[in-house]
């Protein structure tokens, strides 16, 4: 039996690429989609993809009236948490691509998922190269005690920092807490010039036209420096394979798991 998927944000930049990716599989089927602007239409008609015949609804609550195995959240920070909780309460597992969720949001999602005995896989970035950035940075943090993160994105990205950088900072906090030589609250000058403290890391968000999404982490120790940088391209294609893998594997999880490597064997 194919895995039944409900996709919130199916007409968006990331969601439409994923919907087309699902249409090409034999083991996944889209049963409902969410988009306010296209509610009442068939998704295939909106995307020009005849293999997608599922209905589009204005809200996740309406779409979740269709029974589904996995709910995929790819909309906007303002509605993401409520959508995920609604899906868990209806017995679906959830795959989360939307950025902007806080540590507190994730804690709440984790406790509801555990109560419902369901899995949630949230990835700030489903691209393989971004997963590698996280792994390489975790390794570097074991040996180099101080770093700061620069988060670059297009000027109209509403949330900051990006989901990629939030996830990166959360993961590094499990390795160690970097300690700046001059404590941040003793900065001479505007405190904001030292960035935001996110899960213990200093993060500097740049929102300038011309960027897609990039993340750079700079590790330093006396007389040496290491930079690790990830740059997204302009299409959403790199996220599709990772999200498909997450949909296929999320039912093997219970509770919240962050990062695609929760279900990806990277060896080592
Ligand atoms: N994890 C990853 O790898 C990854 C990759 C790319 C993007 N993202 C994140 O995914 C999210 C979506 O990005 P995007 O670039 O695809 O955005 P987008 O192009 O603006 O698409 C958003 C989609 O969600 C729908 N939507 C937005 N607000 C809604 C609401 N209140 N209720 C119902 N539907 C709503 C939109 O349709 P309507 O406007 O018609 O409602 C549209 O289908 C962002 O948070 C982004 O940072 C994550």
Coordinates of C-alpha atoms and ligand atoms in Angstrom, one line a residue:
X1 CA 0.0 0.0 0.0
X2 CA 1.4 3.4 -0.9
X3 CA 2.2 5.8 2.0
X4 CA -0.6 8.4 2.1
X5 CA 0.7 12.0 2.3
X6 CA -1.0 15.3 3.1
X7 CA 1.2 18.2 1.9
X8 CA 0.7 21.7 3.4
X9 CA 2.3 24.3 1.2
X10 CA 2.0 22.2 -1.9
X11 CA 1.9 25.2 -4.3
X12 CA 4.9 26.9 -2.8
X13 CA 8.5 27.0 -4.0
X14 CA 9.6 24.0 -1.9
X15 CA 6.2 22.2 -1.7
X16 CA 5.5 22.2 -5.4
X17 CA 8.9 20.6 -6.2
X18 CA 8.1 18.0 -3.5
X19 CA 4.6 17.4 -4.9
X20 CA 6.1 16.8 -8.4
X21 CA 8.7 14.4 -6.7
X22 CA 5.9 12.5 -5.0
X23 CA 4.1 12.2 -8.3
X24 CA 7.1 10.4 -9.8
X25 CA 7.2 7.7 -7.0
X26 CA 5.3 4.4 -6.9
X27 CA 5.2 4.1 -3.1
X28 CA 3.9 7.5 -2.1
X29 CA 0.5 9.0 -2.9
X30 CA -0.8 12.6 -2.2
X31 CA -4.3 12.5 -0.7
X32 CA -4.7 16.2 0.2
X33 CA -2.9 19.5 -0.2
X34 CA -3.0 22.9 1.5
X35 CA -2.9 26.3 -0.1
X36 CA -5.2 29.2 0.6
X37 CA -5.0 30.8 -2.9
X38 CA -5.8 27.5 -4.7
X39 CA -8.4 26.0 -2.3
X40 CA -11.1 24.1 -4.1
X41 CA -9.0 23.1 -7.1
X42 CA -7.2 19.9 -7.9
X43 CA -3.4 20.1 -7.2
X44 CA -2.5 18.6 -10.6
X45 CA -4.5 21.4 -12.3
X46 CA -2.6 24.1 -10.3
X47 CA 0.8 22.6 -10.9
X48 CA 0.2 21.3 -14.5
X49 CA 1.0 17.7 -13.3
X50 CA -1.7 15.3 -14.4
X51 CA -0.6 12.6 -12.0
X52 CA -1.6 14.7 -9.0
X53 CA -5.4 14.5 -8.6
X54 CA -5.7 15.3 -4.9
X55 CA -7.9 18.2 -3.7
X56 CA -6.4 21.5 -2.3
X57 CA -7.8 22.9 0.9
X58 CA -7.4 26.3 2.6
X59 CA -6.3 24.9 5.9
X60 CA -4.5 21.9 7.3
X61 CA -7.5 21.1 9.5
X62 CA -9.7 20.7 6.4
X63 CA -7.1 18.7 4.6
X64 CA -6.5 16.4 7.6
X65 CA -10.2 15.2 7.2
X66 CA -8.5 12.9 4.7
X67 CA -6.8 10.0 6.5
X68 CA -3.1 10.2 5.9
X69 CA 0.0 8.4 7.2
X70 CA 2.4 11.4 6.9
X71 CA 1.7 15.1 7.1
X72 CA 4.3 17.3 5.5
X73 CA 4.6 20.9 6.7
X74 CA 6.1 23.4 4.2
X75 CA 4.0 26.6 4.8
X76 CA 5.0 29.4 7.0
X77 CA 6.3 29.9 10.6
X78 CA 3.0 31.5 11.8
X79 CA 0.9 28.3 11.2
X80 CA 3.5 25.5 11.2
X81 CA 3.3 24.5 14.9
X82 CA -0.6 24.4 14.9
X83 CA -0.6 22.3 11.7
X84 CA 1.9 19.8 13.1
X85 CA 0.0 19.4 16.4
X86 CA -3.3 19.0 14.5
X87 CA -1.7 16.2 12.3
X88 CA -0.3 14.4 15.3
X89 CA -3.6 14.5 17.1
X90 CA -5.2 12.9 14.1
X91 CA -2.6 10.1 14.2
X92 CA -0.3 11.1 11.4
X93 CA 3.5 11.2 11.5
X94 CA 5.0 14.6 10.5
X95 CA 7.8 15.7 8.3
X96 CA 8.7 19.4 8.9
X97 CA 10.5 21.6 6.4
X98 CA 9.2 25.0 7.6
X99 CA 11.7 27.2 9.3
X100 CA 11.1 29.6 12.2
X101 CA 10.1 27.1 14.9
X102 CA 11.7 27.8 18.2
X103 CA 13.3 25.4 20.7
X104 CA 10.1 25.7 22.8
X105 CA 8.0 24.9 19.8
X106 CA 10.0 21.8 19.2
X107 CA 9.8 20.7 22.8
X108 CA 6.0 21.0 22.7
X109 CA 5.9 19.1 19.4
X110 CA 8.1 16.4 20.9
X111 CA 5.9 15.9 23.9
X112 CA 2.7 15.6 21.8
X113 CA 4.4 13.2 19.4
X114 CA 5.6 11.0 22.2
X115 CA 2.1 11.0 23.8
X116 CA 0.6 10.0 20.4
X117 CA 3.4 7.5 19.8
X118 CA 4.2 9.2 16.5
X119 CA 7.4 10.4 14.8
X120 CA 8.3 13.9 13.7
X121 CA 11.3 14.5 11.5
X122 CA 12.2 18.2 11.2
X123 CA 15.1 19.3 9.0
X124 CA 16.2 22.9 8.7
X125 CA 17.5 21.8 5.3
X126 CA 16.8 18.6 3.4
X127 CA 19.7 18.9 1.0
X128 CA 22.5 16.3 1.4
X129 CA 25.2 19.0 1.4
X130 CA 23.6 20.8 4.2
X131 CA 23.4 17.6 6.3
X132 CA 27.2 17.3 5.6
X133 CA 27.7 20.9 6.8
X134 CA 26.1 19.9 10.2
X135 CA 28.2 16.7 10.5
X136 CA 31.5 18.5 9.7
X137 CA 30.7 21.3 12.0
X138 CA 29.9 18.9 14.9
X139 CA 33.2 17.2 14.3
X140 CA 35.1 20.6 14.2
X141 CA 33.4 21.8 17.5
X142 CA 34.8 18.8 19.3
X143 CA 38.3 20.1 18.7
X144 CA 37.9 23.9 18.2
X145 CA 36.3 25.7 21.2
X146 CA 35.0 28.9 19.6
X147 CA 32.9 29.7 16.6
X148 CA 30.3 32.1 15.2
X149 CA 27.7 31.6 12.5
X150 CA 26.7 33.8 9.6
X151 CA 23.2 33.2 8.2
X152 CA 22.7 34.7 4.6
X153 CA 19.2 34.8 2.9
X154 CA 17.1 36.7 0.4
X155 CA 15.8 40.0 1.6
X156 CA 12.2 38.9 1.8
X157 CA 12.8 35.9 4.0
X158 CA 10.5 36.8 7.0
X159 CA 12.2 34.6 9.7
X160 CA 15.7 34.8 11.1
X161 CA 17.8 32.9 11.6
X162 CA 17.1 30.3 8.9
X163 CA 16.0 26.8 9.8
X164 CA 19.4 25.5 8.7
X165 CA 21.2 27.8 11.2
X166 CA 18.8 27.2 14.0
X167 CA 19.3 23.4 13.6
X168 CA 23.1 23.9 13.3
X169 CA 23.3 25.9 16.5
X170 CA 21.0 23.4 18.4
X171 CA 23.3 20.6 17.3
X172 CA 26.5 22.3 18.2
X173 CA 25.1 23.1 21.7
X174 CA 25.1 19.4 22.3
X175 CA 28.9 19.3 21.6
X176 CA 29.9 22.3 23.7
X177 CA 29.1 25.9 24.5
X178 CA 31.5 28.4 22.9
X179 CA 32.8 31.1 25.2
X180 CA 33.7 34.4 23.7
X181 CA 36.9 36.0 25.1
X182 CA 34.9 39.2 25.8
X183 CA 31.5 38.2 27.2
X184 CA 28.7 39.4 25.0
X185 CA 27.0 41.4 27.7
X186 CA 30.3 43.3 28.3
X187 CA 30.5 44.5 24.7
X188 CA 31.5 48.1 24.4
X189 CA 29.0 49.5 21.9
X190 CA 25.7 48.2 20.7
X191 CA 25.1 44.7 22.0
X192 CA 23.3 43.7 18.7
X193 CA 26.5 44.2 16.8
X194 CA 27.6 40.8 18.3
X195 CA 24.6 39.1 16.8
X196 CA 21.9 36.9 18.5
X197 CA 22.8 34.1 20.9
X198 CA 21.0 31.1 19.5
X199 CA 21.4 27.8 21.5
X200 CA 24.6 29.3 22.8
X201 CA 26.1 30.3 19.4
X202 CA 26.5 33.9 18.2
X203 CA 24.5 34.1 14.9
X204 CA 24.6 37.0 12.5
X205 CA 21.7 37.1 10.0
X206 CA 22.2 38.9 6.7
X207 CA 19.0 39.6 4.6
X208 CA 20.1 41.0 1.2
X209 CA 18.7 40.7 -2.4
X210 CA 20.8 38.2 -4.4
X211 CA 21.2 35.5 -1.8
X212 CA 19.2 32.3 -1.7
X213 CA 20.2 30.6 1.6
X214 CA 23.8 30.2 2.8
X215 CA 25.2 29.3 6.1
X216 CA 28.8 29.8 7.1
X217 CA 30.4 28.8 10.4
X218 CA 33.8 30.2 11.3
X219 CA 35.8 28.3 13.9
X220 CA 38.8 29.9 15.4
X221 CA 41.7 29.3 17.8
X222 CA 44.9 31.2 18.2
X223 CA 46.6 31.8 14.8
X224 CA 44.3 29.5 12.9
X225 CA 40.8 29.5 11.5
X226 CA 38.5 27.1 9.8
X227 CA 35.4 28.2 7.7
X228 CA 32.7 25.7 6.6
X229 CA 30.1 27.1 4.3
X230 CA 27.0 25.8 2.6
X231 CA 25.3 27.6 -0.3
X232 CA 21.9 26.7 -1.7
X233 CA 21.2 27.1 -5.4
X234 CA 18.1 28.7 -6.9
X235 CA 16.0 25.6 -7.4
X236 CA 14.2 23.5 -4.8
X237 CA 15.3 20.3 -6.4
X238 CA 18.1 19.5 -3.8
X239 CA 15.5 19.3 -1.1
X240 CA 13.2 16.8 -2.8
X241 CA 15.2 13.6 -2.3
X242 CA 15.8 14.3 1.4
X243 CA 12.1 15.1 2.0
X244 CA 11.1 11.9 0.2
X245 CA 13.4 9.9 2.4
X246 CA 12.0 11.6 5.5
X247 CA 8.4 10.7 4.4
X248 CA 9.4 7.1 3.9
X249 CA 11.3 6.8 7.2
X250 CA 9.4 9.0 9.7
X251 CA 7.1 6.1 10.8
X252 CA 10.2 4.3 12.2
X253 CA 10.6 7.2 14.7
X254 CA 8.8 8.2 17.9
X255 CA 9.0 11.8 19.1
X256 CA 10.8 14.7 17.5
X257 CA 14.1 14.1 15.6
X258 CA 16.0 17.0 14.1
X259 CA 18.2 16.6 11.0
X260 CA 17.9 14.3 8.0
X261 CA 20.8 12.2 9.3
X262 CA 18.3 10.8 11.9
X263 CA 17.3 8.5 9.0
X264 CA 20.3 8.7 6.8
X265 CA 23.3 6.4 7.3
X266 CA 26.3 8.6 6.8
X267 CA 28.7 6.0 8.3
X268 CA 31.3 6.9 11.0
Ligands
LIG1 N1 13.8 22.3 5.2 C1 14.2 22.6 4.0 O1 15.0 22.0 3.3 C2 13.5 23.9 3.3 C3 13.7 24.1 2.0 C4 13.1 25.2 1.4 C5 12.2 26.0 2.2 N2 12.1 25.7 3.5 C6 11.1 26.5 4.4 O2 9.8 26.0 4.0 C7 8.9 27.1 4.2 C8 8.2 27.4 2.9 O3 9.1 27.9 1.9 P1 8.8 28.3 0.4 O4 9.9 29.0 -0.1 O5 8.3 27.1 -0.3 O6 7.5 29.3 0.7 P2 6.4 29.8 -0.4 O7 6.9 29.6 -1.8 O8 5.9 31.1 0.1 O9 5.3 28.7 -0.2 C9 4.5 28.6 1.0 C10 3.3 27.6 0.7 O10 2.6 27.5 1.9 C11 1.2 28.0 1.7 N3 0.9 28.8 2.9 C12 1.5 29.9 3.4 N4 0.9 30.3 4.5 C13 -0.2 29.5 4.6 C14 -1.2 29.5 5.6 N5 -1.3 30.4 6.6 N6 -2.2 28.6 5.5 C15 -2.1 27.6 4.5 N7 -1.2 27.6 3.6 C16 -0.2 28.6 3.6 C17 1.3 28.8 0.4 O11 0.1 28.8 -0.3 P3 -1.0 30.0 -0.1 O12 -0.2 31.3 0.0 O13 -1.8 29.9 -1.3 O14 -1.7 29.7 1.2 C18 2.4 28.0 -0.4 O15 1.8 26.8 -0.9 C19 9.7 28.3 4.7 O16 9.7 28.3 6.1 C20 11.1 28.0 4.2 O17 12.1 28.6 5.0 C21 12.7 24.7 4.1

